Coordinates of C-alpha atoms and ligand atoms in Angstrom, one line a residue:
M1 CA 116.5 91.2 63.9
T2 CA 116.7 94.5 62.3
D3 CA 114.2 97.6 63.2
Q4 CA 113.6 96.5 66.5
P5 CA 114.8 97.0 70.1
S6 CA 116.1 94.8 72.2
P7 CA 113.9 92.2 73.4
S8 CA 115.6 91.6 76.6
S9 CA 115.0 94.9 78.5
I10 CA 111.7 95.1 77.5
P11 CA 109.9 92.4 80.4
V12 CA 112.0 94.7 83.1
R13 CA 110.2 98.0 81.8
L14 CA 107.3 96.3 81.4
S15 CA 107.0 95.3 84.6
R16 CA 108.5 98.9 86.2
L17 CA 105.8 100.2 84.2
F18 CA 103.1 97.9 85.1
S19 CA 104.1 98.8 89.3
K20 CA 103.7 102.5 88.5
Q21 CA 100.2 101.9 86.8
F22 CA 98.7 99.3 89.9
A23 CA 100.7 99.6 92.8
S24 CA 101.8 95.3 92.7
A25 CA 104.5 93.4 91.6
P26 CA 103.0 91.6 87.9
R27 CA 104.4 88.2 86.6
V28 CA 105.5 88.4 82.5
F29 CA 104.4 86.2 79.9
R30 CA 105.6 85.9 76.7
A31 CA 103.6 84.9 73.1
A32 CA 105.3 85.1 69.8
G33 CA 104.1 86.2 66.5
R34 CA 104.7 84.0 63.3
V35 CA 105.7 83.9 59.9
N36 CA 104.7 81.6 57.2
L37 CA 106.5 79.9 55.0
I38 CA 104.0 78.0 52.7
G39 CA 100.7 76.6 53.3
E40 CA 97.7 80.4 53.2
H41 CA 94.7 80.0 53.8
T42 CA 94.8 76.0 54.1
D43 CA 94.7 76.0 57.8
Y44 CA 90.6 76.7 57.8
N45 CA 90.0 73.7 54.7
D46 CA 91.8 70.8 57.2
G47 CA 94.7 70.8 55.4
F48 CA 98.7 71.7 55.9
V49 CA 100.7 74.9 57.1
L50 CA 104.4 75.7 57.5
P51 CA 104.8 78.1 60.4
A52 CA 107.4 79.0 62.6
A53 CA 107.5 81.4 65.5
I54 CA 109.8 84.5 65.0
D55 CA 111.7 86.8 67.1
L56 CA 108.8 89.3 67.7
Y57 CA 106.7 89.3 70.6
T58 CA 103.4 90.5 73.3
W59 CA 104.5 90.5 76.7
T60 CA 101.6 90.8 79.4
A61 CA 102.4 91.7 82.8
V62 CA 99.6 90.2 85.1
A63 CA 98.7 90.4 89.0
P64 CA 95.3 89.3 90.2
R65 CA 92.7 91.6 91.6
S66 CA 89.6 91.0 94.4
D67 CA 87.0 91.7 91.8
H68 CA 85.7 90.5 89.0
R69 CA 87.0 93.4 86.5
L70 CA 90.4 92.7 84.3
Q71 CA 91.9 96.1 84.4
V72 CA 94.1 96.4 81.5
F73 CA 96.6 98.5 79.7
S74 CA 98.3 99.1 76.8
E75 CA 101.5 100.1 76.4
N76 CA 101.3 100.8 72.7
L77 CA 98.6 102.4 72.7
D78 CA 98.6 104.5 76.0
E79 CA 95.3 103.5 76.8
S80 CA 93.5 101.6 79.1
A81 CA 89.8 99.4 78.9
E82 CA 88.0 98.0 81.6
I83 CA 86.4 94.5 81.3
D84 CA 83.5 93.0 84.0
L85 CA 84.0 89.5 83.9
T86 CA 80.3 89.3 85.4
A87 CA 78.6 91.1 82.5
A88 CA 75.4 89.1 81.4
N89 CA 75.6 89.5 77.7
P90 CA 79.2 90.9 76.7
Q91 CA 79.6 92.4 73.0
P92 CA 82.9 93.4 70.9
S93 CA 83.4 96.8 70.3
D94 CA 85.7 96.9 67.2
H95 CA 88.4 97.9 70.0
W96 CA 91.8 96.0 70.9
S97 CA 90.0 95.1 74.4
D98 CA 88.0 92.6 72.1
Y99 CA 90.5 90.3 71.6
V100 CA 91.5 90.2 75.5
H101 CA 87.7 90.0 76.2
G102 CA 87.1 87.1 74.2
V103 CA 90.3 85.3 75.5
A104 CA 88.6 85.9 79.3
L105 CA 85.2 84.8 77.8
M106 CA 86.4 81.6 76.2
L107 CA 88.6 80.5 79.2
R108 CA 85.1 80.9 81.4
R109 CA 83.2 79.3 78.8
L110 CA 86.3 76.6 79.6
G111 CA 84.5 76.2 83.1
I112 CA 87.7 78.1 84.6
P113 CA 87.2 80.4 87.7
L114 CA 89.4 83.4 86.3
R115 CA 90.0 86.2 88.7
G116 CA 90.2 89.8 88.6
A117 CA 93.4 91.2 86.7
D118 CA 95.2 93.9 86.1
L119 CA 97.2 93.5 83.0
A120 CA 99.6 95.8 80.7
I121 CA 100.8 94.6 77.5
F122 CA 103.5 96.0 75.5
S123 CA 103.6 94.5 71.6
D124 CA 106.3 94.8 69.0
V125 CA 104.8 92.3 66.1
P126 CA 103.2 94.7 63.9
S127 CA 100.0 95.0 63.6
G128 CA 97.9 94.7 60.5
A129 CA 101.0 93.2 58.6
G130 CA 100.7 88.9 58.4
L131 CA 102.8 88.3 61.6
S132 CA 99.9 87.8 63.5
S133 CA 100.0 90.2 66.3
S134 CA 96.8 89.0 67.2
A135 CA 97.1 85.4 67.8
A136 CA 100.2 86.7 70.0
L137 CA 98.2 88.9 71.9
E138 CA 95.4 86.3 72.4
V139 CA 98.4 83.3 73.2
S140 CA 100.0 85.8 76.1
V141 CA 97.2 87.0 77.5
A142 CA 95.5 83.7 77.9
T143 CA 98.9 82.5 79.6
A144 CA 98.4 85.8 81.7
L145 CA 95.3 85.3 83.2
L146 CA 95.2 81.3 83.9
A147 CA 98.4 81.7 85.9
A148 CA 96.6 84.8 87.7
S149 CA 94.1 82.5 88.5
E150 CA 96.5 80.0 89.4
K151 CA 95.0 77.5 86.9
S152 CA 97.2 75.9 84.3
L153 CA 96.2 74.2 80.5
P154 CA 97.4 72.1 78.1
L155 CA 98.8 73.6 75.8
V156 CA 96.6 72.9 72.7
E157 CA 93.7 73.9 74.3
I158 CA 95.0 77.9 75.3
A159 CA 95.6 77.6 71.0
K160 CA 92.1 76.2 70.3
L161 CA 90.1 78.8 73.3
C162 CA 92.5 81.5 71.6
Q163 CA 91.3 80.8 68.2
R164 CA 87.8 80.5 69.5
A165 CA 88.2 83.9 70.9
E166 CA 88.6 85.7 67.4
N167 CA 85.7 83.2 65.8
E168 CA 83.7 83.6 68.4
F169 CA 83.9 86.7 69.9
V170 CA 86.2 89.1 67.5
G171 CA 84.0 88.1 65.0
A172 CA 87.3 86.7 62.1
R173 CA 87.1 83.0 61.5
V174 CA 90.6 83.1 61.3
G175 CA 91.8 78.9 61.2
I176 CA 94.4 77.5 64.3
M177 CA 97.4 78.3 62.1
D178 CA 98.6 81.6 64.3
Q179 CA 97.8 80.7 67.7
F180 CA 99.1 76.9 67.2
A181 CA 102.6 78.8 66.3
S182 CA 102.8 81.4 69.0
C183 CA 102.3 78.1 71.5
F184 CA 104.3 75.5 69.8
G185 CA 107.0 78.0 68.4
T186 CA 110.3 76.5 69.1
A187 CA 113.6 77.9 67.4
D188 CA 115.7 76.7 64.7
H189 CA 112.8 74.8 63.7
A190 CA 109.3 75.2 61.4
I191 CA 106.1 73.8 62.6
L192 CA 104.8 70.9 59.8
L193 CA 101.1 71.0 61.4
D194 CA 98.1 68.8 60.3
C195 CA 95.4 71.2 61.2
R196 CA 93.2 68.9 60.9
S197 CA 94.3 66.3 63.6
L198 CA 96.5 68.9 65.5
D199 CA 99.7 66.2 65.3
Y200 CA 103.1 68.8 64.2
Q201 CA 106.7 67.7 62.9
L202 CA 109.1 70.0 64.1
L203 CA 111.2 70.3 61.2
P204 CA 114.7 72.5 61.7
L205 CA 115.4 75.3 59.2
P206 CA 117.9 74.3 57.6
A207 CA 122.1 75.3 58.4
G208 CA 122.6 78.8 57.2
V209 CA 119.7 79.5 55.6
S210 CA 117.7 83.2 57.2
M211 CA 114.3 84.2 57.5
V212 CA 114.0 88.0 55.9
I213 CA 110.6 89.1 56.4
C214 CA 109.9 92.1 54.3
N215 CA 106.9 94.1 55.3
T216 CA 105.1 96.6 52.2
M217 CA 103.9 98.7 55.1
V218 CA 100.2 98.3 54.0
K219 CA 98.0 97.1 56.4
H220 CA 95.3 95.0 56.4
G221 CA 92.5 94.4 58.3
H222 CA 90.7 90.8 59.4
S223 CA 87.7 91.1 61.5
G224 CA 85.5 90.3 58.8
G225 CA 85.8 91.7 55.1
E226 CA 87.3 89.8 52.7
Y227 CA 88.9 86.5 54.7
N228 CA 85.4 85.6 56.3
E229 CA 85.4 85.5 52.3
R230 CA 87.3 83.4 51.2
R231 CA 85.9 81.1 54.2
S232 CA 82.9 80.8 52.6
E233 CA 84.0 80.3 48.8
C234 CA 85.8 77.5 50.5
E235 CA 82.7 76.5 51.7
E236 CA 80.9 77.2 48.8
G237 CA 82.9 74.7 47.2
V238 CA 82.9 71.2 49.4
R239 CA 79.5 72.3 49.1
L240 CA 79.4 72.0 45.7
L241 CA 81.7 68.7 45.3
K242 CA 80.2 66.6 47.8
R243 CA 77.4 66.3 45.1
Y244 CA 79.6 64.5 43.5
Y245 CA 82.1 63.1 46.5
P246 CA 79.7 62.4 49.1
G247 CA 82.7 61.9 51.8
I248 CA 84.7 64.9 51.4
K249 CA 84.5 66.6 54.9
A250 CA 86.5 69.8 53.9
L251 CA 88.9 71.0 50.7
R252 CA 91.5 69.0 52.3
D253 CA 89.9 65.8 51.0
V254 CA 89.8 66.4 47.3
T255 CA 92.3 65.5 44.9
L256 CA 93.8 67.9 41.8
A257 CA 92.0 65.3 39.3
Q258 CA 88.9 65.1 41.4
L259 CA 88.8 69.1 41.0
E260 CA 89.9 68.7 37.8
S261 CA 87.5 66.2 35.8
Q262 CA 84.4 69.1 37.3
R263 CA 86.2 71.4 34.7
T264 CA 85.2 69.1 31.5
E265 CA 83.3 70.7 29.0
V266 CA 79.7 69.0 30.1
R267 CA 80.6 69.6 33.2
R268 CA 81.7 73.2 33.3
E269 CA 78.6 75.1 34.6
R270 CA 79.0 72.7 37.7
I271 CA 81.4 74.9 39.9
P272 CA 81.6 78.3 38.6
D273 CA 84.9 79.6 37.8
L274 CA 85.9 81.7 41.1
I275 CA 84.9 79.0 43.0
Y276 CA 87.4 76.6 41.1
R277 CA 90.0 78.9 41.3
R278 CA 89.8 79.1 45.2
C279 CA 89.4 75.1 45.6
H280 CA 92.5 75.2 43.1
H281 CA 94.4 77.4 44.7
V282 CA 93.9 75.1 48.4
I283 CA 94.1 72.4 47.1
S284 CA 97.4 72.6 44.8
E285 CA 98.5 74.2 48.6
N286 CA 98.4 71.7 50.6
E287 CA 100.6 69.0 48.0
R288 CA 102.8 72.6 48.0
V289 CA 103.1 72.2 51.7
L290 CA 104.1 68.3 52.1
R291 CA 106.4 68.8 48.9
A292 CA 108.0 71.3 51.0
A293 CA 108.1 69.8 54.2
E294 CA 109.6 67.0 52.8
A295 CA 112.1 69.3 50.2
M296 CA 113.6 70.4 53.7
R297 CA 114.4 67.2 55.2
K298 CA 116.0 66.2 52.4
G299 CA 117.7 69.9 52.4
D300 CA 116.8 70.4 48.7
L301 CA 116.2 73.9 48.9
A302 CA 115.6 74.3 45.4
T303 CA 112.4 72.9 45.4
V304 CA 111.4 75.1 48.3
G305 CA 112.0 77.9 46.6
V306 CA 110.3 76.6 43.6
G307 CA 106.8 76.0 46.0
M308 CA 107.0 79.2 47.2
A309 CA 106.9 80.6 43.5
E310 CA 104.4 79.2 42.6
S311 CA 102.6 79.9 45.8
H312 CA 102.5 83.0 45.1
L313 CA 101.1 83.0 42.2
S314 CA 98.7 81.2 43.2
M315 CA 97.7 83.7 46.2
K316 CA 98.0 86.4 43.3
N317 CA 96.0 85.1 40.9
D318 CA 94.2 82.1 42.0
Y319 CA 92.8 83.3 45.8
Q320 CA 93.4 86.7 45.1
I321 CA 94.7 87.9 48.3
S322 CA 97.9 89.6 47.1
C323 CA 98.3 93.6 46.1
R324 CA 100.5 95.6 44.1
E325 CA 103.0 96.0 46.8
L326 CA 103.2 92.7 47.8
D327 CA 103.6 91.8 44.0
I328 CA 106.2 94.1 43.8
M329 CA 108.4 93.0 46.5
V330 CA 108.3 89.3 45.4
D331 CA 109.1 90.6 42.1
L332 CA 112.3 91.9 43.2
A333 CA 113.6 89.6 45.8
Q334 CA 113.4 86.9 43.2
R335 CA 116.0 89.1 41.3
L336 CA 118.5 89.0 44.0
P337 CA 121.4 87.2 44.6
G338 CA 121.0 84.3 47.7
L339 CA 117.2 84.0 47.6
I340 CA 115.9 80.8 47.7
G341 CA 112.1 81.5 48.2
A342 CA 110.3 84.6 48.0
R343 CA 105.7 84.7 48.5
M344 CA 103.7 86.5 50.5
T345 CA 103.1 85.3 54.8
G346 CA 99.6 85.9 56.4
G347 CA 96.4 86.3 55.1
G348 CA 97.0 88.6 52.3
F349 CA 95.6 92.0 51.3
G350 CA 99.2 93.6 52.2
G351 CA 101.4 93.0 55.1
C352 CA 104.5 91.0 54.5
T353 CA 106.4 89.0 52.5
I354 CA 108.8 85.7 53.6
N355 CA 112.3 85.3 51.9
L356 CA 114.6 82.4 52.7
V357 CA 118.0 83.7 51.9
H358 CA 121.5 81.8 52.4
S359 CA 123.0 84.0 55.3
A360 CA 125.9 85.4 53.2
F361 CA 123.4 87.5 51.4
V362 CA 121.6 88.6 54.2
G363 CA 122.8 92.2 54.6
D364 CA 122.7 93.1 50.7
F365 CA 120.1 91.6 50.1
R366 CA 118.2 93.4 52.7
D367 CA 119.9 96.9 51.5
D368 CA 119.6 96.3 47.7
I369 CA 115.5 95.3 48.4
R370 CA 114.2 98.6 50.5
S371 CA 115.7 100.6 48.1
A372 CA 114.5 99.5 45.0
Y373 CA 111.2 99.1 47.0
R374 CA 111.3 102.6 48.1
H375 CA 111.8 103.4 44.4
A376 CA 109.4 101.3 42.8
T377 CA 106.3 102.8 45.3
G378 CA 108.4 105.8 47.4
I379 CA 106.9 103.0 50.8
D380 CA 109.8 102.3 53.0
A381 CA 109.8 98.8 53.7
E382 CA 110.9 98.1 57.0
M383 CA 112.5 93.9 57.2
Y384 CA 113.3 91.8 60.1
V385 CA 115.9 89.3 60.3
S386 CA 114.4 86.5 62.6
A387 CA 115.3 83.4 63.6
A388 CA 112.6 81.1 64.3
G389 CA 112.0 82.1 67.8
S390 CA 110.1 79.8 70.8
G391 CA 106.6 79.7 72.1
V392 CA 104.5 81.5 74.5
T393 CA 106.4 81.7 78.6
E394 CA 106.7 83.1 81.3
L395 CA 109.9 85.7 81.8
K396 CA 111.7 85.3 85.4
N397 CA 113.7 88.1 87.1
N398 CA 111.5 91.0 85.5
G399 CA 113.9 93.4 88.0
Ligands
GLA1 C1 95.6 84.8 59.2 C2 94.5 83.3 59.7 C3 95.7 82.1 59.8 C4 95.4 81.9 58.4 C5 95.7 83.0 57.7 C6 96.5 82.5 56.2 O1 96.7 84.7 59.6 O2 94.9 84.2 61.4 O3 94.5 81.3 61.0 O4 94.1 81.6 57.8 O5 95.6 84.2 57.9 O6 97.0 81.1 55.3

C-alpha cells in the first residue's frame, strides 16, 4: 500500500486512545473498504458485481456501558457524538454519526436488545473517494455493537442491515455491493455477486496482476442527489418496459435485444432517450460482468481489459456518472505499459479509478500516471496499490 501508514500499529494506538478517552479496555473490530473491478450501478438493479475488499479499513474499538447511550469518538475528526438508543423519534442530522445511529437503529429493529457502548473509530479509507468508506464504517460499527451486547448475526444479515441503515436512515438508496464486500472479502479474491439471490463465488485474482487505485481527489457525495436520481431513472425504465415485458421485476431481467426492440422508429417515443441510455448501461454492464468473470477464470486478461474499457465508456456516455478528472485518469492509464484495464470505480461523480496492472510495471505505472495527472489537472493524486483484503474481523491482542 502506498501513501498509507502501516495498518498493523493502528489497533494498538486506537485501544490506547480509547482507554484514555473512556477509562476502560476495548475490543477492536475492523472492516474493509472495497474496490469494484466491474459492474457499476448494477447492484440495485438486481444485477451482478465483481468487487474485492481492499487493505484500507475502518477500525472500531468498543466497550459496553451501563446506560442506553452510545458515546462515539472519531479519531479522524477529533470529534465526539452522543446517541440515545431510547430516543422516541430519531432523525438523521447530516453528520457522520448518522451512520452509527442508523446501524444501531436497524439492529434494534431486528429485535436485538442493544446495550449502550463507548466507541472510538479510526479509518484510513478515504471518504468520498468511491472506496466505500460508509460501508466500512457501518459494518465495523455493527460488528462492534453486536459484540458489546454479546450477540451475533450471520454476516449476510449484517450486510443487509447496514444497507438498510444507509437507505432508511442516512437517505442514500445504495445497493448491497459495498456492505457485502466489506463482510465477505477474502484475501487474493474478487467476489462475483448475484445481487438478487446474494449467491456469490470467489474468483482468485490472477497471479502477477496488481490492483492500482488512483484517487482523482475529486470528492463525491452520495446521500441523495444524483445517485438516487439514477436509481429512480432505472425504476422508470422498468416501469416503461413492463408494459411490453410484464414478467420483468428489474433491469436484470431485460436483454439488450428486448431493450433495442423498443427503439424502432415506430416505438421511439415509448422510451425517452435518457431512460434508454440508463437502461442500456445497466443491461450491458451486467453482460460485461459475466464476461469478465468468465475471462478471469480462464486467465484471459485481454478480455477483462476490454470489458473494463467498455464499462468506463458506458458510465461516461450512457450513465453519465464520470467527470473530467476520471476520464483523464483513465485515458492516461490506457497509454501506459503494463496496463490490463482501467475504469472509474464506485458510485461516480469523482473518486477513484481501478487499474489492473502487470505487477512488474506497477512502480513505473504509478510514477508516470501521478506526474501525467498533475500535468493535466494540477492535482496531486493519491495511489493505493492494494491486495484483495479480508472481510470484517475482530483483532486480538491490541496491546
Ligand atoms: C455505491 C453504492 C453501491 C453501488 C455503487 C455503484 O458504492 O454504495 O451500492 O451502487 O455505488 O456501483
